[in-house]
Short mmCIF file of C-alpha atoms and ligand atoms in Angstrom, two decimals:
data_model
loop_
_atom_site.label_atom_id
_atom_site.label_comp_id
_atom_site.label_asym_id
_atom_site.label_seq_id
_atom_site.Cartn_x
_atom_site.Cartn_y
_atom_site.Cartn_z
CA UNK A 1364 63.50 97.57 58.74
CA UNK A 1365 67.07 98.49 57.80
CA UNK A 1366 69.93 96.89 59.73
CA UNK A 1367 71.88 98.71 62.45
CA UNK A 1368 75.43 99.67 61.65
CA UNK A 1369 77.98 98.21 64.07
CA UNK A 1370 81.53 99.39 64.71
CA UNK A 1371 84.42 97.85 62.79
CA UNK A 1372 85.57 94.57 64.39
CA UNK A 1373 88.38 95.13 66.87
CA UNK A 1374 87.70 98.87 67.15
CA UNK A 1375 86.14 99.82 70.46
CA UNK A 1376 83.94 102.62 71.75
CA UNK A 1377 84.96 103.94 75.15
CA UNK A 1378 81.78 104.74 77.04
CA UNK A 1379 81.07 107.01 80.01
CA UNK A 1380 81.68 104.72 82.97
CA UNK A 1381 84.75 103.21 81.28
CA UNK A 1382 86.41 106.47 80.33
CA UNK A 1383 87.02 107.59 83.94
CA UNK A 1384 89.76 104.98 84.40
CA UNK A 1385 91.25 106.11 81.08
CA UNK A 1386 91.28 109.68 82.35
CA UNK A 1387 93.04 108.63 85.55
CA UNK A 1388 95.61 106.64 83.54
CA UNK A 1389 96.16 109.50 81.09
CA UNK A 1390 96.60 111.96 83.96
CA UNK A 1391 99.21 109.71 85.57
CA UNK A 1392 101.00 109.30 82.23
CA UNK A 1393 101.14 113.05 81.63
CA UNK A 1394 102.35 113.76 85.11
CA UNK A 1395 105.09 111.10 85.09
CA UNK A 1396 106.31 112.26 81.65
CA UNK A 1397 106.59 115.83 82.94
CA UNK A 1398 108.39 114.68 86.11
CA UNK A 1399 111.10 113.01 84.02
CA UNK A 1400 111.48 115.99 81.67
CA UNK A 1401 109.78 114.55 78.57
CA UNK A 1402 107.81 116.79 76.19
CA UNK A 1403 104.77 115.80 74.20
CA UNK A 1404 104.81 115.36 70.43
CA UNK A 1405 101.60 114.78 68.41
CA UNK A 1406 101.97 112.93 65.14
CA UNK A 1407 99.59 112.20 62.26
CA UNK A 1408 97.63 108.95 62.18
CA UNK A 1409 98.46 108.48 58.49
CA UNK A 1410 101.96 108.24 57.06
CA UNK A 1411 103.50 107.13 53.79
CA UNK A 1412 103.64 103.31 53.75
CA UNK A 1413 107.34 103.53 52.89
CA UNK A 1414 108.08 104.93 56.37
CA UNK A 1415 106.95 101.73 58.08
CA UNK A 1416 108.43 99.43 55.46
CA UNK A 1417 111.85 100.98 55.92
CA UNK A 1418 111.80 101.31 59.68
CA UNK A 1419 109.88 98.33 61.02
CA UNK A 1420 111.23 96.06 58.26
CA UNK A 1421 109.56 94.29 55.36
CA UNK A 1422 109.84 90.86 56.98
CA UNK A 1423 107.86 91.57 60.12
CA UNK A 1424 104.33 90.61 61.16
CA UNK A 1425 103.35 94.26 61.20
CA UNK A 1426 104.43 95.10 57.65
CA UNK A 1427 103.60 91.71 56.13
CA UNK A 1428 100.15 91.21 57.59
CA UNK A 1429 98.95 93.88 59.97
CA UNK A 1430 98.93 97.26 58.24
CA UNK A 1431 95.86 99.14 57.07
CA UNK A 1432 97.23 100.32 53.73
CA UNK A 1433 95.40 102.03 50.88
CA UNK A 1434 96.03 104.20 47.84
CA UNK A 1435 94.81 107.79 48.06
CA UNK A 1436 93.19 109.57 45.11
CA UNK A 1437 96.58 110.24 43.53
CA UNK A 1438 97.70 106.65 43.91
CA UNK A 1439 100.09 107.29 46.84
CA UNK A 1440 100.34 104.35 49.23
CA UNK A 1441 99.42 105.46 52.76
CA UNK A 1442 99.11 103.47 55.97
CA UNK A 1443 97.40 104.01 59.29
CA UNK A 1444 100.23 104.03 61.79
CA UNK A 1445 100.78 100.62 63.47
CA UNK A 1446 103.19 102.26 65.96
CA UNK A 1447 104.73 105.71 66.38
CA UNK A 1448 108.48 105.41 66.87
CA UNK A 1449 109.10 105.67 63.12
CA UNK A 1450 106.84 108.75 62.91
CA UNK A 1451 108.71 110.30 65.83
CA UNK A 1452 112.06 109.88 64.11
CA UNK A 1453 110.57 111.07 60.80
CA UNK A 1454 109.21 114.21 62.51
CA UNK A 1455 112.48 114.82 64.37
CA UNK A 1456 114.49 114.66 61.13
CA UNK A 1457 111.95 116.71 59.20
CA UNK A 1458 111.87 119.55 61.75
CA UNK A 1459 115.53 119.51 62.73
CA UNK A 1460 114.80 118.50 66.34
CA UNK A 1461 117.98 116.44 66.48
CA UNK A 1462 120.42 119.14 65.29
CA UNK A 1463 123.09 119.24 67.99
CA UNK A 1464 120.36 118.49 70.46
CA UNK A 1465 119.26 115.86 72.87
CA UNK A 1466 115.49 115.57 73.20
CA UNK A 1467 113.13 113.65 75.42
CA UNK A 1468 109.72 113.12 73.80
CA UNK A 1469 106.48 111.32 74.60
CA UNK A 1470 103.30 110.63 72.63
CA UNK A 1471 99.96 108.99 73.18
CA UNK A 1472 97.24 108.01 70.75
CA UNK A 1473 95.58 105.34 68.63
CA UNK A 1474 97.49 102.77 66.55
CA UNK A 1475 96.05 100.38 63.98
CA UNK A 1476 96.93 96.77 63.28
CA UNK A 1477 94.92 94.22 61.35
CA UNK A 1478 95.20 91.41 63.90
CA UNK A 1479 92.74 88.78 65.07
CA UNK A 1480 90.72 90.62 67.72
CA UNK A 1481 90.70 88.97 71.15
CA UNK A 1482 91.07 90.06 74.77
CA UNK A 1483 93.96 92.53 74.97
CA UNK A 1484 94.42 92.57 71.19
CA UNK A 1485 92.46 95.02 69.09
CA UNK A 1486 92.63 96.54 65.62
CA UNK A 1487 92.52 100.06 66.99
CA UNK A 1488 94.40 100.31 70.27
CA UNK A 1489 96.31 103.05 72.07
CA UNK A 1490 99.94 103.45 72.92
CA UNK A 1491 101.81 105.74 75.26
CA UNK A 1492 105.40 106.03 74.11
CA UNK A 1493 108.64 107.52 75.37
CA UNK A 1494 111.53 108.35 73.03
CA UNK A 1495 114.89 109.82 74.10
CA UNK A 1496 117.15 110.96 71.25
CA UNK A 1497 120.82 111.92 71.34
CA UNK A 1498 122.16 109.82 74.21
CA UNK A 1499 124.32 106.75 73.62
CA UNK A 1500 124.82 105.59 77.21
CA UNK A 1501 122.85 103.01 79.18
CA UNK A 1502 121.80 105.61 81.78
CA UNK A 1503 118.99 106.78 79.50
CA UNK A 1504 117.91 103.15 78.89
CA UNK A 1505 117.64 102.75 82.66
CA UNK A 1506 115.87 106.12 83.02
CA UNK A 1507 112.99 105.02 80.80
CA UNK A 1508 112.69 101.84 82.85
CA UNK A 1509 112.56 103.93 86.04
CA UNK A 1510 109.87 106.12 84.50
CA UNK A 1511 107.80 102.97 83.91
CA UNK A 1512 108.29 101.81 87.50
CA UNK A 1513 107.11 105.21 88.75
CA UNK A 1514 103.99 104.95 86.58
CA UNK A 1515 103.12 101.44 87.84
CA UNK A 1516 103.51 102.80 91.39
CA UNK A 1517 101.24 105.77 90.74
CA UNK A 1518 98.58 103.45 89.32
CA UNK A 1519 99.02 100.79 92.01
CA UNK A 1520 99.68 97.97 89.53
CA UNK A 1521 103.23 96.98 90.48
CA UNK A 1522 102.28 93.64 92.03
CA UNK A 1523 102.80 90.67 89.64
CA UNK A 1524 104.74 92.78 87.14
CA UNK A 1525 108.10 91.54 85.82
CA UNK A 1526 110.79 93.12 83.67
CA UNK A 1527 112.75 91.10 81.12
CA UNK A 1528 115.90 92.53 79.52
CA UNK A 1529 118.38 91.47 76.88
CA UNK A 1530 120.99 92.92 74.55
CA UNK A 1531 120.99 92.53 70.77
CA UNK A 1532 124.51 93.96 70.43
CA UNK A 1533 125.74 96.21 67.65
CA UNK A 1534 125.28 95.58 63.93
CA UNK A 1535 128.47 93.49 63.53
CA UNK A 1536 127.99 91.24 66.56
CA UNK A 1537 124.42 90.71 65.47
CA UNK A 1538 125.60 89.68 61.99
CA UNK A 1539 127.96 87.10 63.56
CA UNK A 1540 125.15 85.79 65.73
CA UNK A 1541 122.80 85.69 62.78
CA UNK A 1542 125.18 83.43 60.84
CA UNK A 1543 125.34 80.92 63.68
CA UNK A 1544 121.63 81.04 64.23
CA UNK A 1545 121.01 80.20 60.57
CA UNK A 1546 123.41 77.24 60.80
CA UNK A 1547 121.54 76.00 63.88
CA UNK A 1548 118.04 76.33 62.44
CA UNK A 1549 119.14 74.85 59.07
CA UNK A 1550 119.82 71.62 60.97
CA UNK A 1551 116.17 71.51 62.04
CA UNK A 1552 114.63 72.92 58.89
CA UNK A 1553 111.91 70.26 58.77
CA UNK A 1554 110.74 71.16 62.29
CA UNK A 1555 110.29 74.85 61.50
CA UNK A 1556 106.80 76.23 60.90
CA UNK A 1557 106.03 78.00 57.64
CA UNK A 1558 106.65 81.54 58.93
CA UNK A 1559 109.97 80.55 60.50
CA UNK A 1560 111.18 78.75 57.36
CA UNK A 1561 110.53 81.89 55.36
CA UNK A 1562 112.29 84.00 57.99
CA UNK A 1563 115.33 81.76 58.01
CA UNK A 1564 116.71 83.55 54.94
CA UNK A 1565 115.30 87.02 55.47
CA UNK A 1566 115.45 87.60 59.24
CA UNK A 1567 116.38 84.56 61.35
CA UNK A 1568 116.36 86.51 64.64
CA UNK A 1569 112.62 86.87 64.26
CA UNK A 1570 112.24 83.08 64.62
CA UNK A 1571 113.13 83.56 68.30
CA UNK A 1572 110.12 85.87 68.57
CA UNK A 1573 107.69 83.15 67.44
CA UNK A 1574 104.78 82.47 69.80
CA UNK A 1575 104.05 79.08 68.21
CA UNK A 1576 104.19 76.52 71.09
CA UNK A 1577 105.48 73.83 68.69
CA UNK A 1578 108.61 75.93 68.12
CA UNK A 1579 109.50 76.65 71.73
CA UNK A 1580 111.87 73.68 72.36
CA UNK A 1581 113.86 74.52 69.29
CA UNK A 1582 114.03 78.17 70.32
CA UNK A 1583 115.10 77.33 73.87
CA UNK A 1584 118.09 75.33 72.60
CA UNK A 1585 119.20 77.89 70.03
CA UNK A 1586 122.52 79.74 70.57
CA UNK A 1587 122.10 82.97 72.54
CA UNK A 1588 123.11 86.46 71.52
CA UNK A 1589 125.07 87.08 74.73
CA UNK A 1590 127.86 84.74 73.54
CA UNK A 1591 128.41 86.95 70.48
CA UNK A 1592 128.31 90.40 72.05
CA UNK A 1593 131.24 92.70 71.25
CA UNK A 1594 133.07 94.36 74.15
CA UNK A 1595 131.32 97.73 73.89
CA UNK A 1596 127.84 96.16 73.76
CA UNK A 1597 128.70 93.91 76.68
CA UNK A 1598 129.85 96.93 78.73
CA UNK A 1599 126.69 98.82 77.77
CA UNK A 1600 124.53 95.93 78.90
CA UNK A 1601 126.41 95.39 82.18
CA UNK A 1602 126.20 99.09 83.03
CA UNK A 1603 122.49 99.15 82.15
CA UNK A 1604 121.91 96.27 84.59
CA UNK A 1605 124.00 98.09 87.21
CA UNK A 1606 121.87 101.24 86.87
CA UNK A 1607 118.71 99.17 87.39
CA UNK A 1608 120.20 97.60 90.49
CA UNK A 1609 121.15 101.07 91.79
CA UNK A 1610 117.43 101.90 91.77
CA UNK A 1611 116.50 98.51 93.27
CA UNK A 1612 114.57 97.59 90.13
CA UNK A 1613 114.31 93.81 89.79
CA UNK A 1614 114.72 92.28 86.35
CA UNK A 1615 115.35 88.98 84.62
CA UNK A 1616 117.80 88.54 81.75
CA UNK A 1617 116.03 86.66 78.94
CA UNK A 1618 118.45 85.77 76.15
CA UNK A 1619 115.59 84.90 73.81
CA UNK A 1620 114.00 88.31 73.97
CA UNK A 1621 114.56 89.85 70.53
CA UNK A 1622 111.47 92.07 69.96
CA UNK A 1623 109.53 91.93 66.72
CA UNK A 1624 110.87 95.03 65.00
CA UNK A 1625 114.06 95.22 62.97
CA UNK A 1626 115.37 98.49 64.29
CA UNK A 1627 116.49 97.54 67.80
CA UNK A 1628 120.18 97.54 68.83
CA UNK A 1629 121.77 96.80 72.20
CA UNK A 1630 119.19 97.09 74.99
CA UNK A 1631 115.76 95.50 74.57
CA UNK A 1632 113.18 94.97 77.31
CA UNK A 1633 109.60 93.94 77.95
CA UNK A 1634 107.28 94.40 80.92
CA UNK A 1635 104.79 91.60 81.62
CA UNK A 1636 102.05 91.13 84.17
CA UNK A 1637 100.78 87.82 85.51
CA UNK A 1638 97.27 89.30 85.63
CA UNK A 1639 96.83 89.76 81.89
CA UNK A 1640 96.40 86.18 80.61
CA UNK A 1641 97.66 85.34 77.11
CA UNK A 1642 98.45 88.94 76.08
CA UNK A 1643 100.70 89.44 79.11
CA UNK A 1644 103.23 91.96 77.73
CA UNK A 1645 102.03 95.51 78.24
CA UNK A 1646 105.12 97.62 77.60
CA UNK A 1647 108.15 97.00 75.42
CA UNK A 1648 111.09 98.91 74.08
CA UNK A 1649 114.79 99.31 73.73
CA UNK A 1650 117.53 101.12 71.92
CA UNK A 1651 117.45 101.86 68.18
CA UNK A 1652 120.63 103.67 67.26
CA UNK A 1653 120.38 102.87 63.53
CA UNK A 1654 116.80 103.96 62.91
CA UNK A 1655 117.41 107.59 61.89
CA UNK A 1656 119.89 106.45 59.24
CA UNK A 1657 117.40 103.92 57.90
CA UNK A 1658 115.06 106.88 57.37
CA UNK A 1659 117.63 108.89 55.45
CA UNK A 1660 118.95 111.05 58.30
CA UNK A 1661 122.33 111.20 59.97
CA UNK A 1662 122.97 108.85 62.85
CA UNK A 1663 120.91 109.73 65.94
CA UNK A 1664 120.99 107.38 68.91
CA UNK A 1665 117.61 106.69 70.42
CA UNK A 1666 115.93 104.67 73.16
CA UNK A 1667 112.29 104.32 74.08
CA UNK A 1668 109.31 102.18 74.83
CA UNK A 1669 105.71 101.75 73.71
CA UNK A 1670 103.03 100.84 76.20
CA UNK A 1671 99.61 99.37 75.37
CA UNK A 1672 97.12 101.64 77.15
CA UNK A 1673 94.25 99.06 76.91
CA UNK A 1674 96.39 96.52 78.76
CA UNK A 1675 97.41 99.13 81.36
CA UNK A 1676 93.76 100.12 81.88
CA UNK A 1677 92.92 96.41 82.30
CA UNK A 1678 95.55 96.16 85.06
CA UNK A 1679 94.17 99.25 86.77
CA UNK A 1680 90.65 97.79 86.58
CA UNK A 1681 91.86 94.52 88.08
CA UNK A 1682 93.46 96.53 90.90
CA UNK A 1683 90.05 98.15 91.50
CA UNK A 1684 91.49 101.66 91.66
CA UNK A 1685 88.61 104.05 92.24
CA UNK A 1686 88.90 106.84 89.70
CA UNK A 1687 87.09 110.07 90.19
CA UNK A 1688 83.67 110.00 88.59
CA UNK A 1689 81.96 112.60 86.47
CA UNK A 1690 82.76 116.00 87.96
CA UNK A 1691 79.18 117.32 88.33
CA UNK A 1692 79.14 119.32 91.52
CA UNK A 1693 75.96 121.32 91.15
CA UNK A 1694 72.63 120.30 89.61
CA UNK A 1695 70.20 123.08 88.71
CA UNK A 1696 66.52 122.05 89.06
CA UNK A 1697 63.96 124.29 87.38
CA UNK A 1698 60.16 124.18 87.60
CA UNK A 1699 58.19 126.24 85.07
CA UNK A 1700 59.13 128.38 82.09
CA UNK A 1701 60.38 131.55 83.83
CA UNK A 1702 62.37 129.41 86.29
CA UNK A 1703 63.89 127.58 83.30
CA UNK A 1704 65.24 130.86 81.90
CA UNK A 1705 66.59 132.02 85.29
CA UNK A 1706 68.16 128.57 85.85
CA UNK A 1707 69.73 128.66 82.40
CA UNK A 1708 71.49 131.92 83.31
CA UNK A 1709 72.34 130.77 86.85
CA UNK A 1710 74.03 127.57 85.61
CA UNK A 1711 76.08 129.61 83.16
CA UNK A 1712 77.19 132.05 85.88
CA UNK A 1713 78.32 129.11 88.07
CA UNK A 1714 80.40 127.71 85.20
CA UNK A 1715 82.06 131.10 84.79
CA UNK A 1716 83.16 130.76 88.43
CA UNK A 1717 84.78 127.41 87.56
CA UNK A 1718 82.01 125.38 89.20
CA UNK A 1719 80.77 122.36 87.18
CA UNK A 1720 77.03 122.81 86.78
CA UNK A 1721 74.48 120.58 85.03
CA UNK A 1722 71.13 122.12 84.14
CA UNK A 1723 67.97 120.01 84.23
CA UNK A 1724 66.70 120.24 80.67
CA UNK A 1725 63.38 118.86 79.49
CA UNK A 1726 61.25 119.57 82.59
CA UNK A 1727 59.97 116.95 85.06
CA UNK A 1728 58.76 116.97 88.66
CA UNK A 1729 61.09 118.17 91.41
CA UNK A 1730 61.44 114.64 92.83
CA UNK A 1731 62.56 113.27 89.48
CA UNK A 1732 64.97 116.18 88.97
CA UNK A 1733 66.50 115.55 92.40
CA UNK A 1734 66.81 111.86 91.54
CA UNK A 1735 68.87 112.86 88.51
CA UNK A 1736 71.01 115.07 90.77
CA UNK A 1737 71.66 112.11 93.09
CA UNK A 1738 72.47 109.88 90.15
CA UNK A 1739 75.13 112.33 88.98
CA UNK A 1740 76.44 112.49 92.56
CA UNK A 1741 75.93 116.26 92.68
CA UNK A 1742 77.12 117.77 95.96
CA UNK A 1743 74.70 120.71 95.75
CA UNK A 1744 71.37 121.34 94.01
CA UNK A 1745 69.94 124.71 93.11
CA UNK A 1746 66.14 124.70 92.97
CA UNK A 1747 64.23 127.44 91.17
CA UNK A 1748 60.41 127.27 91.11
CA UNK A 1749 57.86 129.90 90.07
CA UNK A 1750 58.00 131.54 93.47
CA UNK A 1751 61.81 131.86 93.42
CA UNK A 1752 61.72 133.06 89.82
CA UNK A 1753 59.29 135.83 90.90
CA UNK A 1754 61.65 137.04 93.64
CA UNK A 1755 64.94 136.44 91.79
CA UNK A 1756 66.04 133.90 94.38
CA UNK A 1757 67.00 130.22 94.47
CA UNK A 1758 67.00 127.40 97.01
CA UNK A 1759 70.48 126.03 97.67
CA UNK A 1760 70.35 122.45 98.88
CA UNK A 1761 73.23 120.42 100.29
CA UNK A 1762 72.71 116.99 98.70
CA UNK A 1763 74.58 115.28 101.53
CA UNK A 1764 72.03 116.87 103.90
CA UNK A 1765 74.76 118.13 106.24
CA UNK A 1766 73.26 121.60 106.28
CA UNK A 1767 69.69 122.84 105.99
CA UNK A 1768 68.70 124.29 102.67
CA UNK A 1769 68.81 128.08 102.32
CA UNK A 1770 67.20 130.65 100.08
CA UNK A 1771 69.61 133.11 98.52
CA UNK A 1772 69.43 135.96 96.01
CA UNK A 1773 70.20 134.66 92.52
CA UNK A 1774 73.35 136.83 92.36
CA UNK A 1775 74.67 135.17 95.54
CA UNK A 1776 74.37 131.52 94.53
CA UNK A 1777 78.04 131.41 93.46
CA UNK A 1778 79.16 132.38 96.97
CA UNK A 1779 76.62 130.05 98.62
CA UNK A 1780 77.67 127.08 96.48
CA UNK A 1781 81.39 127.81 97.01
CA UNK A 1782 80.75 127.90 100.74
CA UNK A 1783 79.05 124.50 100.62
CA UNK A 1784 81.71 122.93 98.40
CA UNK A 1785 84.59 124.33 100.47
CA UNK A 1786 83.07 124.81 103.91
CA UNK A 1787 84.81 127.39 106.06
CA UNK A 1788 84.34 127.30 109.76
CA UNK A 1789 82.45 130.14 111.32
CA UNK A 1790 83.94 132.07 114.24
CA UNK A 1791 81.36 130.40 116.47
CA UNK A 1792 82.44 126.91 115.38
CA UNK A 1793 86.11 127.77 115.98
CA UNK A 1794 85.19 129.08 119.46
CA UNK A 1795 83.37 125.79 120.21
CA UNK A 1796 86.28 123.72 118.89
CA UNK A 1797 88.83 125.56 121.07
CA UNK A 1798 86.65 124.97 124.11
CA UNK A 1799 86.36 121.28 123.25
CA UNK A 1800 90.13 120.92 122.85
CA UNK A 1801 90.71 122.57 126.28
CA UNK A 1802 88.17 120.24 127.86
CA UNK A 1803 89.84 117.15 126.29
CA UNK A 1804 93.27 118.37 127.42
CA UNK A 1805 92.03 118.88 130.99
CA UNK A 1806 90.90 115.25 130.99
CA UNK A 1807 94.15 114.05 129.32
CA UNK A 1808 92.12 112.62 126.45
CA UNK A 1809 93.13 112.37 122.82
CA UNK A 1810 91.73 114.94 120.44
CA UNK A 1811 89.38 113.45 117.89
CA UNK A 1812 88.41 115.53 114.91
CA UNK A 1813 85.76 113.16 113.67
CA UNK A 1814 83.60 113.11 116.79
CA UNK A 1815 83.89 116.83 117.30
CA UNK A 1816 83.49 117.71 113.63
CA UNK A 1817 80.11 116.02 113.70
CA UNK A 1818 78.98 117.76 116.87
CA UNK A 1819 79.61 121.23 115.50
CA UNK A 1820 78.53 120.63 111.87
CA UNK A 1821 77.08 123.98 111.02
CA UNK A 1822 73.55 125.37 111.07
P1 ATP B 2941 102.37 91.43 71.14
O1 ATP B 2941 103.46 90.51 71.45
O2 ATP B 2941 101.36 91.53 72.21
O3 ATP B 2941 101.81 91.27 69.76
P2 ATP B 2941 104.01 93.49 70.07
O4 ATP B 2941 105.37 92.97 70.21
O5 ATP B 2941 103.33 93.43 68.75
O6 ATP B 2941 103.05 92.85 71.18
P3 ATP B 2941 104.74 96.26 70.31
O7 ATP B 2941 104.68 96.49 68.87
O8 ATP B 2941 106.04 96.24 70.98
O9 ATP B 2941 103.93 94.94 70.65
O10 ATP B 2941 103.78 97.27 71.06
C1 ATP B 2941 103.97 97.62 72.43
C2 ATP B 2941 102.74 97.36 73.24
O11 ATP B 2941 101.57 97.76 72.54
C3 ATP B 2941 102.49 95.91 73.55
O12 ATP B 2941 103.24 95.50 74.66
C4 ATP B 2941 101.01 95.90 73.83
O13 ATP B 2941 100.76 96.29 75.16
C5 ATP B 2941 100.48 96.95 72.89
N1 ATP B 2941 99.88 96.32 71.72
C6 ATP B 2941 100.49 95.88 70.60
N2 ATP B 2941 99.60 95.40 69.73
C7 ATP B 2941 98.37 95.54 70.30
C8 ATP B 2941 97.03 95.25 69.90
N3 ATP B 2941 96.76 94.73 68.72
N4 ATP B 2941 96.02 95.53 70.75
C9 ATP B 2941 96.28 96.07 71.96
N5 ATP B 2941 97.52 96.38 72.40
C10 ATP B 2941 98.55 96.12 71.59
MG1 MG B 2942 102.06 92.05 67.84
#
């Protein structure tokens, strides 16, 4: 027997049953992006490796260890995108989106990083990202934070979520800070781990980003960026914090927050949740005013964030939000060959009316077909047997058994199903209801829809 082929490690299938939460999350994401005036951009999964080397930085975990890079048939080095900010800037420059313009963009899709797979960390994962280009002020930094808060609210995951913020200053103040940081770490060179020792020369700020527990004491006692901020960066940071306070958004200032990528300037932030375990950061971002120049364009200020959709979905699952299930509303049962043909046409006509219809294919007894209808949570079943097929009719059955089943002409099933899915009260029911209300009023009793609704549930 030949062996079964399994998926690539760290790359997940999303199965029916799991995907419904994803749909709910994606819907919320789209709607919040629209509310804040952001427009979608779709970018390729593959880019030239050079793009990520230049933007993310050569001395970063992503570029050093995590990229899926290969040579194509002409020997060009290409990489699966590990993130999409660089692609966004590349696309903006390439298509002139930034010419005298300010643009708000969002994207969503898979990213690829060769990391050790574990809970919350995969080799193919998804990010939702926001990027605002053309604004230099801290109001836009605060706006993207507010957009996040709105999304957590919509998804009901705000509890246990914290926001950490910091400023990395401008290029000069960062250079001053860098010098002092090197002096500090040089004093403890023997206590540094291998990665940090290597980074000491190339990119000492990244040492602060180390997750190695053995390094944490050293990191805690290191000088902080805030002492080296220039006046303009300081003002930017203070105003950013003020904007957050205006919206009653709580935050903590974490002077050790530097973010792993080279391109950040001024504002940086990270959202964490206490419910996520080791991989507790689920959204991170900041300002990257120098990125467009790094990619060969003119200077374009930018601010944004990237959110890990897997980690967001995990939070939604923990919160036990009930997403809508599969949208089957009508199940079409058919018994016999002529009924099968009539049912085939009937299901199609329902779909043309915008009604979701699932046809029973492959035969089976009526009881087993109805079991399938129940399993799909169909609200209505259409039943066509030989007898109905002979008279061009169908049985319309309310699966919640609120109304008796009816026989209707095949051309009328659309109207019958619509009536069941969106019940309208008959004149007689309205007459009864008015009488009931008068009777309750005469007795000074409160008017209860639920008791009365049941008593007049239709024929
Ligand atoms: P981490 O500290 O978790 O490695 P990061 O700093 O590498 O995160 P970013 O590059 O800022 O993360 O990406 C933003 C978000 O994307 C993260 O907060 C996380 O939610 C998600 N993310 C990053 N890498 C992965 C991964 N391998 N699997 C799943 N989600 C990821
Ligand atoms: Mg990482």
